[in-house]
Amino acid sequence: MEGQPVQPAPEETPRDANPANVGLELFGYVGIEAVLDQMRIKTMKTGFEFNLMVVGQSGLGKSTMVNTLFKSKVSRKPTGPSYEERIPKTVQLQSVTHVIEEKGVKMKLTVTDTPGFGDQINNENCWDPIIKYINEQYEKYLREEILISRKRKIPDTRVHSCVYFVPPTGHWLRPLDLEFMRRLSKIVNVVPVIAKADTLTLEERAEFKKRIQKDLKAHGISVYPQEDFDDNSDDRILNNKIRDKIPFAVVGADKEHQVNGKRVLGRKTKWGIIEVENPAHCEFPLLRDLLIRSHLQDLKDITHNVHYESYRVQRLNESNRLALSPINGLLGKDEVESDL
Amino acid sequence: MAVAVAVGRPANDELRNLSLSGHVGFDSLPDQLVNKSTSQGFCFNILCVGETGIGKSTLMDTLFNTKFESDPATHNEPGVRLKARSYELQESNVRLKLTIVDTVGFGDQINKDDSYKPIVEYIDTQFEAYLQEELKIKRSLFNYHDTRIHACLYFIAPTGHSLKSLDLVTMKKLDSKVNIIPIIAKADTIAKNELHKFKSKIMSELVSNGVQIYQFPTDEETVAEINATMSVHLPFAVVGSTEEVKIGNKMSKARQYPWGVVQVENENHCDFVKLREMLIRVNMEDLREQTHTRHYELYRRCKLEEMGFKDTDPDSKPFSLQETYEAKRNEFLGELQKKEEEMRQMFVMRVKEKEAELKEAEKDLHEKFDHLKRTHQEEKKKVEDKKKELEEELSNFQKKKAAAQLLQSQAQQAGSQQTKKDKDKKNSPWLCTE
């Protein structure tokens, strides 16, 4: 840990008007930056948790996408001829949890699938089970948090990111998509992607994206990365670049093929091989970078600091209001419970 | 069509380990986390407990390689008070908000019974502030300026014998609230062999009195070794100095005596380097975490239990905390109302009593007044009567007087007539006897 003496840093101007916070000049190396390493080691030891939800109609390639993202068989696709009969009559949520490790970093990954979403003839309120599930996770965390003797590390099952698969019609967002995204972007980070993008040419893709962006703006839907949560100008520049490309047009594949002597993940068709990791072919690398490599911590932070806090505020205010009225206090609480 | 929720989970709750067939990239997670924390900055709060003049400020200056402006304290403080100062340090891209809390006047009084109380109060106040923020409905914990004390450096005077009883008492009171790191101050007054004896005496006294000092963590392989070797040297014997002396061909921090030079950063001379390693370079994050997960949680649990909350069993209504709080509040309000009623009643009663008294007094006064008036009337009448009598007498007397005068005048007249007659008689020839 003994480092060479670092140039004394320039005097730090006080950040707030508090005169007690004086910026001081260091005469030599102290070693404060070693705290970064300490933090890194600690987080690597405790591991990370990440909960992802994929929503979309069946057959859009959700399970394949998740497998491609995490390069392993995360979701087990039902294969076989009886698959058609298995479309559930109601929206179900299935969670699968795995532990994956890479270079010493352990991650507990939970993927929640929603088979049956948007598959019925009458799809009214098909988002209700999903909203209920997300709120249930917030509720669980909240209850753990207000215990008197809390656990050292509260298990985090809150959904950090919801990937919504938009079918590649090429025209506009359908009413179902708009309704769903409108309701869910208020409680969770929604990342819309265009599924099966290999059915669109590049021009069609650009047109489709523009229309989607216009639609989202017209309806006031703010998807991740939300504009309100940009911390500083650097973040804003980076996030603006990402926002230009939302929604990502992705193709999922879990089979490897030979291209130019290299083995790449891709889809083989009669007219060519679509390479998943080739940015010229599809935007899968962008999605992967956004979700995992650069913004994973940000997704978790926004879920914890914004969505969870607003749920907590709402919940505490609710029970506060209900508790105050003496007559239907007890009744009100039961109602609230059944709302979940 | 009704939609129901059915969350399917795998039959066994055990997590499966997956093997990755390629590079996914989430090994950058720690870096993402670190970057985020760097942009927010770190908070670190140190509490220095020790007698006046033992070298607390100098040691802080030496540790952080800078000059914290502060004047030395006087020795005649009436009690212990805590002075907190905040500074912002920056090294490469790490911003540290350092708060140093000093105990001014510790150990100076004649009666030191209550010396530890202000310190414990201060620590509790910081915990309370954090708890309040956490219990708020609209809270902002992620940019909350954490003022909880992360490390307490306890300065032991270099007597060479053992711990003072003040030290034992204070440390016992603080060990469940803060991470205590005992250090021997002004270690250049103790010789090497005496130092060893002193250290072992101190450690055995701490153990026998059940004082729990901060244990350097030994469960993480990277730091276990260094922590284990350093723990052997507890308490660290330190020397602080901000003056530089030329030794060999470079300037280093040292204290110059006529008989030699004590180098601060020389491990043979004192344990300063060990303290700096342990406190800053190896365990700063662990100190912060211990404060949050152990000491703060203990405080929170005690405080909430004291207020009457209990954890209920898992299948009870949600927000039992809220419920209990509401129930308590209603109870309290009810009590308050009752008390108010009582007070009002009492007040009304008192007013009535007072009124009655006053009425009585008024009546009395009226009676007296009447009585007096009557007496006065009577007296007046008497006086009138007497006056009348007197006047009667007077008039009688006047009458009598008048009558008497009349008689007198008559008599005189008669007398004069008589004398005239007498005179005449005298003058008559026959009486003249000359």
XYZ file of N, CA and C in Angstrom, chain A residues 1-3 9 12-13 15-16 20-36 38-45 48 69-74 76 89-103 105-108 120 122 124-126 128-129 132-133 136-137 139-140 142-143 145-150 152 231 288 292-298 301 305 308-309 312-313 315-317 319-320 323-324 330 333-334 337, chain B residues 1-10 14-34 36-39 42 63-68 85-97 133-142 145 219-220 222-223 273 276-277 280-286 288-290 292-294 296-297 300-301 304-305 309-312 314 316-323 326 329-330:
648
model
N 0.827 -1.186 0.000
C 0.000 0.000 0.000
C 0.868 1.246 0.000
N 2.150 1.156 0.295
C 3.017 2.339 0.309
C 3.166 2.863 -1.114
N 2.664 3.946 -1.408
C 2.789 4.481 -2.772
C 3.852 5.535 -2.828
N -2.448 17.637 -4.033
C -3.592 18.025 -4.855
C -3.884 19.514 -4.640
N -8.935 22.321 -2.348
C -10.315 22.077 -2.754
C -11.179 23.226 -2.274
N -11.882 23.867 -3.155
C -12.781 24.941 -2.716
C -13.990 24.316 -2.031
N -17.409 23.020 -1.042
C -18.497 22.764 -1.964
C -19.801 23.406 -1.541
N -19.999 23.519 -0.229
C -21.230 24.151 0.198
C -20.892 25.389 0.991
N -17.538 25.812 7.910
C -16.725 24.860 8.656
C -16.026 23.892 7.725
N -16.576 23.658 6.517
C -15.945 22.733 5.589
C -14.801 23.418 4.884
N -13.616 23.230 5.429
C -12.477 23.931 4.841
C -11.720 22.967 3.959
N -11.357 23.430 2.776
C -10.561 22.583 1.909
C -9.096 22.746 2.277
N -8.412 21.634 2.446
C -7.038 21.709 2.913
C -6.102 21.103 1.909
N -4.895 21.582 1.940
C -3.900 21.070 1.023
C -3.102 19.992 1.739
N -2.847 18.909 1.049
C -2.085 17.824 1.645
C -0.615 18.022 1.312
N 0.220 17.873 2.337
C 1.639 18.103 2.085
C 2.307 16.880 1.476
N 1.699 15.772 1.586
C 2.340 14.579 1.049
C 1.303 13.501 0.875
N 1.753 12.333 0.541
C 0.817 11.247 0.280
C 0.251 10.719 1.597
N -1.040 10.614 1.679
C -1.648 10.098 2.898
C -2.128 8.668 2.690
N -2.750 8.425 1.573
C -3.225 7.071 1.328
C -4.732 6.971 1.378
N -5.400 8.104 1.227
C -6.854 8.070 1.310
C -7.423 7.271 0.159
N -6.763 7.301 -0.997
C -7.367 6.628 -2.140
C -7.332 5.116 -1.973
N -6.655 4.623 -0.955
C -6.701 3.187 -0.723
C -8.097 2.728 -0.353
N -8.948 3.666 0.033
C -10.305 3.268 0.413
C -11.055 2.713 -0.792
N -10.656 3.125 -1.999
C -11.320 2.574 -3.183
C -11.055 1.085 -3.290
N -10.222 -0.892 -0.869
C -10.909 -1.582 0.217
C -12.353 -1.861 -0.156
N -12.965 -0.823 -0.774
C -14.373 -0.979 -1.138
C -14.538 -2.052 -2.195
N -13.621 -2.035 -3.143
C -13.711 -3.014 -4.220
C -13.628 -4.421 -3.659
N -12.666 -4.631 -2.766
C -12.496 -5.972 -2.206
C -13.742 -6.387 -1.445
N -14.268 -5.436 -0.692
C -15.435 -5.772 0.115
C -16.620 -6.158 -0.761
N -16.857 -5.380 -1.819
C -18.021 -5.687 -2.644
C -17.823 -6.997 -3.383
N -16.573 -7.280 -3.741
C -16.369 -8.543 -4.424
C -16.642 -9.704 -3.491
N -16.331 -9.485 -2.212
C -16.567 -10.578 -1.280
C -18.059 -10.794 -1.064
N -22.903 -9.469 -5.738
C -23.951 -8.576 -6.210
C -25.228 -9.352 -6.458
N -27.519 -12.969 -23.444
C -26.954 -11.928 -22.592
C -25.951 -12.503 -21.606
N -26.355 -13.582 -20.983
C -25.502 -14.107 -19.924
C -24.732 -15.326 -20.356
N -24.737 -15.603 -21.623
C -23.899 -16.627 -22.220
C -24.015 -17.945 -21.479
N -25.204 -18.274 -21.079
C -25.394 -19.582 -20.434
C -26.868 -19.887 -20.477
N -27.207 -21.094 -20.128
C -28.610 -21.489 -20.244
C -29.376 -21.027 -19.007
N -29.675 -19.732 -18.978
C -30.355 -19.193 -17.807
C -31.809 -19.663 -17.769
N -34.803 -22.007 -19.152
C -34.974 -23.279 -19.856
C -36.197 -23.157 -20.736
N -53.251 -19.672 -19.760
C -54.462 -18.873 -19.913
C -54.378 -17.560 -19.181
N -53.500 -17.507 -18.191
C -53.343 -16.259 -17.442
C -51.876 -15.891 -17.468
N -51.623 -14.654 -17.152
C -50.232 -14.225 -17.116
C -49.579 -14.813 -15.883
N -48.507 -15.505 -16.090
C -47.790 -16.047 -14.940
C -46.423 -15.432 -14.889
N -45.854 -15.465 -13.712
C -44.491 -14.979 -13.596
C -43.637 -16.109 -13.082
N -42.578 -16.359 -13.788
C -41.669 -17.424 -13.365
C -40.302 -16.842 -13.125
N -39.800 -17.092 -11.942
C -38.473 -16.578 -11.605
C -37.485 -17.706 -11.531
N -36.321 -17.467 -12.085
C -35.252 -18.453 -12.012
C -34.027 -17.729 -11.472
N -33.397 -18.329 -10.492
C -32.227 -17.667 -9.886
C -30.994 -18.499 -10.110
N -29.922 -17.828 -10.497
C -28.648 -18.519 -10.661
C -27.539 -17.697 -10.044
N -26.450 -18.357 -9.760
C -25.261 -17.650 -9.295
C -24.215 -17.784 -10.379
N -23.750 -16.656 -10.879
C -22.690 -16.735 -11.888
C -21.479 -15.977 -11.375
N -20.336 -16.434 -11.794
C -19.104 -15.822 -11.314
C -18.199 -15.527 -12.486
N -17.589 -14.367 -12.431
C -16.652 -14.010 -13.484
C -15.531 -13.225 -12.851
N -14.313 -13.715 -12.993
C -13.113 -13.042 -12.502
C -13.272 -12.641 -11.040
N -15.873 -12.038 -9.371
C -17.069 -11.279 -9.024
C -18.259 -12.217 -9.079
N -18.919 -12.349 -7.941
C -20.064 -13.261 -7.891
C -21.339 -12.469 -8.068
N -22.218 -12.983 -8.909
C -23.485 -12.287 -9.078
C -24.644 -13.257 -8.959
N -25.622 -12.870 -8.173
C -26.828 -13.684 -8.035
C -27.849 -13.094 -9.002
N -53.609 -13.356 -24.794
C -55.032 -13.670 -24.844
C -55.717 -12.791 -25.878
N -58.487 -11.027 -25.069
C -58.756 -9.789 -24.346
C -57.618 -9.563 -23.371
N -56.975 -6.978 -21.509
C -57.114 -5.893 -20.549
C -56.503 -6.273 -19.210
N -55.828 -5.363 -18.607
C -55.243 -5.569 -17.287
C -54.263 -6.716 -17.227
N -53.654 -7.050 -18.345
C -52.673 -8.119 -18.258
C -51.405 -7.641 -17.588
N -51.521 -6.150 -14.713
C -51.753 -6.130 -13.269
C -50.905 -7.135 -12.494
N -50.819 -8.391 -12.939
C -49.986 -9.328 -12.179
C -48.543 -8.872 -12.102
N -48.280 -6.098 -9.670
C -48.436 -6.667 -8.332
C -47.129 -7.322 -7.874
N -46.500 -8.048 -8.776
C -45.264 -8.725 -8.418
C -44.186 -7.732 -8.037
N -44.887 -6.305 -4.771
C -44.649 -7.282 -3.708
C -43.191 -7.300 -3.303
N -42.307 -7.212 -4.294
C -40.878 -7.223 -3.961
C -40.509 -5.986 -3.153
N -42.509 -4.409 -1.230
C -43.117 -4.603 0.083
C -42.230 -5.477 0.965
N -41.709 -6.546 0.346
C -40.845 -7.451 1.108
C -39.644 -6.705 1.646
N -39.361 -3.527 2.125
C -39.753 -2.531 3.115
C -39.967 -3.168 4.474
N -40.607 -4.343 4.456
C -40.852 -4.991 5.741
C -39.553 -5.387 6.419
N -36.864 -3.836 6.097
C -36.136 -2.642 6.495
C -36.658 -2.047 7.782
N -37.969 -2.248 8.065
C -38.465 -1.601 9.273
C -38.497 -2.536 10.464
N -37.909 -3.711 10.326
C -37.817 -4.592 11.485
C -36.953 -3.950 12.544
N -37.150 -4.399 13.787
C -36.318 -3.870 14.848
C -34.927 -4.491 14.749
N -34.875 -5.834 14.688
C -33.568 -6.459 14.496
C -33.442 -6.816 13.034
N -32.686 -5.993 12.318
C -32.609 -6.224 10.883
C -31.479 -7.173 10.565
N -28.142 -8.283 8.554
C -26.984 -7.483 8.177
C -27.093 -7.011 6.723
N -27.010 12.776 -13.319
C -26.350 13.459 -12.206
C -25.600 14.688 -12.649
N -26.236 -5.138 -24.202
C -25.460 -5.836 -23.181
C -24.601 -4.855 -22.407
N -25.250 -4.484 -18.496
C -24.294 -5.150 -17.632
C -23.036 -4.345 -17.411
N -22.431 -3.931 -18.506
C -21.076 -3.448 -18.320
C -20.983 -2.042 -17.808
N -21.928 -1.198 -18.142
C -21.745 0.189 -17.707
C -22.833 0.692 -16.770
N -24.045 0.204 -16.912
C -25.126 0.832 -16.153
C -25.790 -0.082 -15.152
N -25.171 -1.200 -14.863
C -25.831 -2.124 -13.935
C -25.975 -1.487 -12.568
N -24.887 -0.902 -12.079
C -24.956 -0.267 -10.764
C -25.933 0.890 -10.779
N -25.964 1.600 -11.907
C -26.884 2.732 -12.009
C -28.331 2.262 -11.962
N -29.083 1.519 -8.439
C -29.196 2.731 -7.629
C -30.514 3.438 -7.860
N -32.968 4.187 -4.951
C -33.126 5.548 -4.471
C -34.396 6.213 -4.958
N -38.001 2.677 -5.219
C -38.309 2.122 -3.912
C -38.731 3.215 -2.948
N -38.051 4.345 -2.998
C -38.399 5.434 -2.088
C -39.799 5.944 -2.370
N -42.197 3.578 -0.965
C -42.213 3.679 0.496
C -43.027 4.876 0.954
N -42.807 6.024 0.283
C -43.563 7.226 0.638
C -45.050 6.964 0.504
N -46.657 4.159 0.478
C -47.148 3.164 1.407
C -47.312 3.713 2.814
N -46.292 4.483 3.250
C -46.371 5.021 4.606
C -47.483 6.054 4.700
N -47.643 6.853 3.657
C -48.726 7.837 3.681
C -50.078 7.160 3.723
N -50.916 4.086 4.874
C -51.270 3.489 6.154
C -51.428 4.561 7.204
N -50.759 5.698 7.000
C -50.894 6.806 7.924
C -52.309 7.365 7.861
N -54.832 4.857 9.129
C -54.778 4.621 10.567
C -55.401 5.766 11.334
N -55.389 6.959 10.735
C -55.870 8.105 11.475
C -57.383 8.046 11.691
N -59.147 -0.233 11.009
C -58.831 -1.648 10.849
C -59.263 -2.145 9.493
N -56.926 -1.147 6.745
C -55.665 -1.880 6.654
C -55.870 -3.192 5.926
N -57.008 -3.836 6.196
C -57.247 -5.100 5.496
C -57.363 -4.865 4.010
N -54.106 -4.439 2.468
C -53.371 -5.690 2.340
C -53.822 -6.454 1.109
N -61.665 -11.315 -18.538
C -61.034 -12.538 -18.071
C -60.176 -12.194 -16.875
N -60.399 -12.919 -15.827
C -59.644 -12.597 -14.604
C -58.199 -13.024 -14.780
N -57.327 -12.220 -14.266
C -55.913 -12.605 -14.312
C -55.454 -12.836 -12.890
N -54.793 -13.908 -12.691
C -54.309 -14.236 -11.343
C -52.808 -14.305 -11.381
N -52.244 -14.112 -10.221
C -50.789 -14.184 -10.140
C -50.399 -15.555 -9.677
N -49.542 -16.174 -10.406
C -48.996 -17.441 -9.938
C -47.511 -17.358 -10.195
N -46.773 -17.185 -9.128
C -45.329 -17.068 -9.320
C -44.730 -18.437 -9.151
N -44.235 -18.975 -10.231
C -43.652 -20.305 -10.146
C -42.187 -20.208 -9.773
N -41.783 -20.972 -8.816
C -40.362 -20.993 -8.441
C -39.847 -22.407 -8.561
N -38.581 -22.563 -8.747
C -38.048 -23.942 -8.855
C -38.304 -24.693 -7.557
N -32.362 -24.062 -3.634
C -30.920 -23.883 -3.761
C -30.604 -23.230 -5.084
N -29.580 -22.398 -5.044
C -29.217 -21.690 -6.261
C -28.267 -22.545 -7.066
N -28.491 -22.573 -8.358
C -27.603 -23.342 -9.201
C -26.470 -22.473 -9.656
N -25.331 -23.082 -9.718
C -24.198 -22.361 -10.266
C -24.142 -22.580 -11.761
N -24.096 -21.496 -12.505
C -24.027 -21.607 -13.949
C -22.611 -21.369 -14.396
N -22.251 -22.019 -15.463
C -20.930 -21.726 -16.004
C -21.114 -20.913 -17.272
N -20.264 -19.934 -17.409
C -20.400 -19.035 -18.554
C -19.559 -19.544 -19.690
N -20.083 -19.410 -20.885
C -19.329 -19.890 -22.031
C -18.600 -18.765 -22.730
N -18.609 -17.627 -22.171
C -17.884 -16.526 -22.805
C -17.799 -15.380 -21.834
N -17.238 -14.312 -22.281
C -17.073 -13.169 -21.388
C -18.345 -12.345 -21.410
N -18.972 -12.233 -20.271
C -20.198 -11.443 -20.221
C -19.882 -9.999 -19.897
N -19.065 -9.805 -18.903
C -18.616 -8.440 -18.637
C -19.070 -7.864 -17.328
N -19.705 -8.653 -16.460
C -20.128 -8.000 -15.222
C -19.020 -7.979 -14.192
N -17.827 -8.345 -14.599
C -16.724 -8.176 -13.649
C -16.374 -6.709 -13.479
N -17.013 -5.868 -14.287
C -16.785 -4.438 -14.095
C -17.680 -3.855 -13.019
N -18.514 -4.707 -12.409
C -19.437 -4.214 -11.383
C -18.748 -3.499 -10.236
N -17.705 -4.092 -9.628
C -17.052 -3.355 -8.541
C -16.563 -1.997 -9.006
N -16.068 -1.930 -10.259
C -15.597 -0.641 -10.742
C -16.741 0.342 -10.880
N -17.890 -0.151 -11.344
C -19.038 0.745 -11.464
C -19.401 1.304 -10.100
N -19.403 0.390 -9.116
C -19.774 0.824 -7.768
C -18.779 1.832 -7.237
N -17.491 1.537 -7.451
C -16.454 2.422 -6.943
C -16.551 3.788 -7.608
N -19.164 5.212 -8.781
C -20.298 5.957 -8.250
C -19.954 6.562 -6.899
N -19.288 5.747 -6.050
C -18.943 6.267 -4.727
C -17.939 7.385 -4.831
N -17.044 7.276 -5.801
C -16.045 8.327 -5.929
C -16.703 9.643 -6.273
N -17.695 9.592 -7.156
C -18.319 10.856 -7.517
C -19.088 11.436 -6.349
N -16.478 10.385 0.009
C -16.551 9.565 1.220
C -16.629 10.439 2.455
N -1.061 12.474 10.836
C -1.747 11.395 10.110
C -2.182 11.838 8.728
N -2.785 13.004 8.664
C -3.349 13.421 7.376
C -2.450 14.375 6.645
N -1.248 14.537 7.145
C -0.235 15.250 6.399
C -0.675 16.653 6.021
N -1.318 17.319 6.965
C -1.773 18.666 6.659
C -1.877 19.419 7.962
N -2.234 20.677 7.884
C -2.325 21.463 9.105
C -3.787 21.829 9.334
N -4.396 21.193 10.341
C -5.753 21.570 10.718
C -5.650 22.746 11.669
N -14.938 19.502 13.918
C -14.508 20.338 12.797
C -14.507 19.488 11.548
N -14.992 20.053 10.466
C -15.050 19.294 9.211
C -14.078 19.849 8.205
N -13.444 18.936 7.480
C -12.504 19.362 6.450
C -12.760 18.545 5.199
N -12.390 19.128 4.046
C -12.498 18.373 2.803
C -11.116 18.138 2.271
N -10.745 16.869 2.159
C -9.434 16.545 1.605
C -9.621 15.884 0.262
N -8.681 16.110 -0.618
C -8.767 15.427 -1.894
C -7.418 14.857 -2.246
N -7.430 13.600 -2.645
C -6.194 12.979 -3.098
C -6.506 12.274 -4.393
N -5.777 12.557 -5.422
C -6.065 12.157 -6.819
C -7.549 12.371 -7.074
N -8.356 11.352 -7.213
C -9.756 11.654 -7.520
C -10.694 11.296 -6.390
N -10.120 11.099 -5.205
C -10.963 10.700 -4.082
C -11.193 11.905 -3.197
N -12.479 12.188 -2.956
C -12.800 13.308 -2.078
C -13.207 12.746 -0.729
N -12.578 13.249 0.315
C -12.890 12.741 1.637
C -13.400 13.882 2.500
N -14.584 13.678 3.079
C -15.097 14.683 4.021
C -14.714 14.193 5.397
N -33.610 10.467 10.161
C -33.639 10.580 8.702
C -34.168 9.303 8.087
N -33.773 8.157 8.691
C -34.185 6.892 8.117
C -35.663 6.638 8.316
N -36.235 7.173 9.403
C -37.636 6.908 9.675
C -38.566 7.886 8.994
N -37.996 8.923 8.405
C -38.854 9.895 7.744
C -39.616 9.238 6.626
N -40.729 9.855 6.227
C -41.451 9.313 5.084
C -40.746 9.728 3.799
N -40.513 11.032 3.666
C -39.763 11.462 2.486
C -38.319 11.626 2.930
N -37.470 10.713 2.565
C -36.109 10.812 3.057
C -35.137 10.839 1.908
N -33.932 11.272 2.181
C -32.921 11.284 1.125
C -31.646 10.726 1.717
N -31.605 9.395 1.843
C -30.475 8.786 2.511
C -29.225 8.785 1.659
N -29.386 8.829 0.328
C -28.190 8.642 -0.486
C -27.331 9.881 -0.546
N -25.416 13.557 4.780
C -24.063 13.752 5.272
C -23.930 12.967 6.563
N -11.039 -11.905 8.184
C -11.712 -12.927 7.394
C -11.475 -12.770 5.905
N -10.930 -11.685 5.497
C -10.660 -11.452 4.082
C -9.196 -11.760 3.833
N -6.947 -11.054 1.663
C -5.957 -10.043 1.277
C -5.499 -9.223 2.471
N -6.401 -8.980 3.417
C -5.986 -8.130 4.534
C -5.786 -8.912 5.815
N 3.536 4.466 11.723
C 3.260 3.947 10.381
C 2.195 2.865 10.457
N -1.179 4.422 10.838
C -1.677 5.017 9.602
C -2.143 3.936 8.648
N -1.374 2.855 8.556
C -1.787 1.750 7.694
C -3.150 1.240 8.105
N -6.136 4.116 7.913
C -6.532 4.723 6.640
C -6.408 3.751 5.488
N -5.246 3.129 5.392
C -4.998 2.465 4.126
C -5.588 1.083 4.038
N -5.889 0.475 5.178
C -6.378 -0.899 5.091
C -7.824 -1.032 5.545
N -8.198 -0.303 6.602
C -9.478 -0.631 7.216
C -10.494 0.486 7.262
N -10.288 1.530 6.516
C -11.229 2.646 6.623
C -12.643 2.199 6.266
N -12.750 1.411 5.198
C -14.069 0.981 4.764
C -14.698 0.059 5.792
N -13.866 -0.799 6.396
C -14.407 -1.725 7.378
C -14.896 -0.981 8.614
N -16.124 1.999 8.673
C -17.425 2.600 8.359
C -18.516 1.543 8.387
N -18.200 0.365 7.849
C -19.237 -0.652 7.784
C -19.611 -1.143 9.173
N -18.603 -1.351 10.041
C -18.893 -1.794 11.403
C -19.777 -0.793 12.125
N -21.910 1.177 10.829
C -23.280 1.144 10.334
C -23.972 -0.151 10.709
N -23.326 -1.298 10.529
C -24.056 -2.544 10.715
C -24.082 -3.002 12.155
N -23.107 -2.618 12.961
C -23.127 -3.153 14.321
C -23.588 -2.070 15.314
N -24.658 1.103 14.920
C -25.886 1.823 14.621
C -27.102 0.918 14.765
N -26.986 -0.344 14.308
C -28.124 -1.252 14.415
C -28.466 -1.509 15.868
N -30.246 1.470 17.126
C -31.597 1.536 16.563
C -32.516 0.557 17.261
N -31.985 -0.661 17.485
C -32.821 -1.671 18.114
C -33.214 -1.226 19.511
N -35.767 1.693 19.381
C -37.122 1.343 18.983
C -37.799 0.486 20.026
N -37.024 -0.414 20.656
C -37.643 -1.226 21.694
C -38.048 -0.369 22.867
N -41.875 -0.508 20.439
C -42.199 -1.294 19.262
C -41.667 -2.703 19.418
N -42.345 -3.630 18.795
C -41.834 -5.009 18.815
C -41.952 -5.548 17.408
N -41.084 -6.453 17.080
C -41.259 -7.158 15.818
C -42.391 -8.146 15.990
N -43.295 -8.170 15.089
C -44.387 -9.143 15.217
C -44.078 -10.337 14.353
N -44.395 -13.178 11.418
C -44.433 -12.881 9.973
C -45.820 -12.792 9.393
N -48.508 -11.315 10.504
C -49.378 -10.295 11.075
C -49.613 -9.198 10.053
N -50.375 -8.232 10.451
C -50.706 -7.174 9.508
C -49.441 -6.405 9.142
N -49.434 -5.782 7.998
C -48.236 -5.030 7.606
C -48.101 -3.771 8.438
N -46.918 -3.277 8.490
C -46.641 -2.022 9.165
C -47.086 -2.037 10.614
N -46.659 -3.110 11.315
C -46.964 -3.094 12.734
C -46.274 -1.923 13.399
N -45.174 -1.503 12.810
C -44.478 -0.342 13.353
C -45.398 0.863 13.298
N -46.027 1.023 12.128
C -46.914 2.157 11.942
C -48.091 2.050 12.902
N -48.605 0.822 12.981
C -49.761 0.597 13.841
C -49.453 0.947 15.280
N -49.161 4.505 15.726
C -50.453 5.182 15.740
C -51.164 4.946 17.062
N -49.684 6.908 19.639
C -49.992 8.322 19.474
C -51.392 8.616 19.968
N -52.342 7.736 19.608
C -53.708 7.950 20.060
C -53.792 7.898 21.568
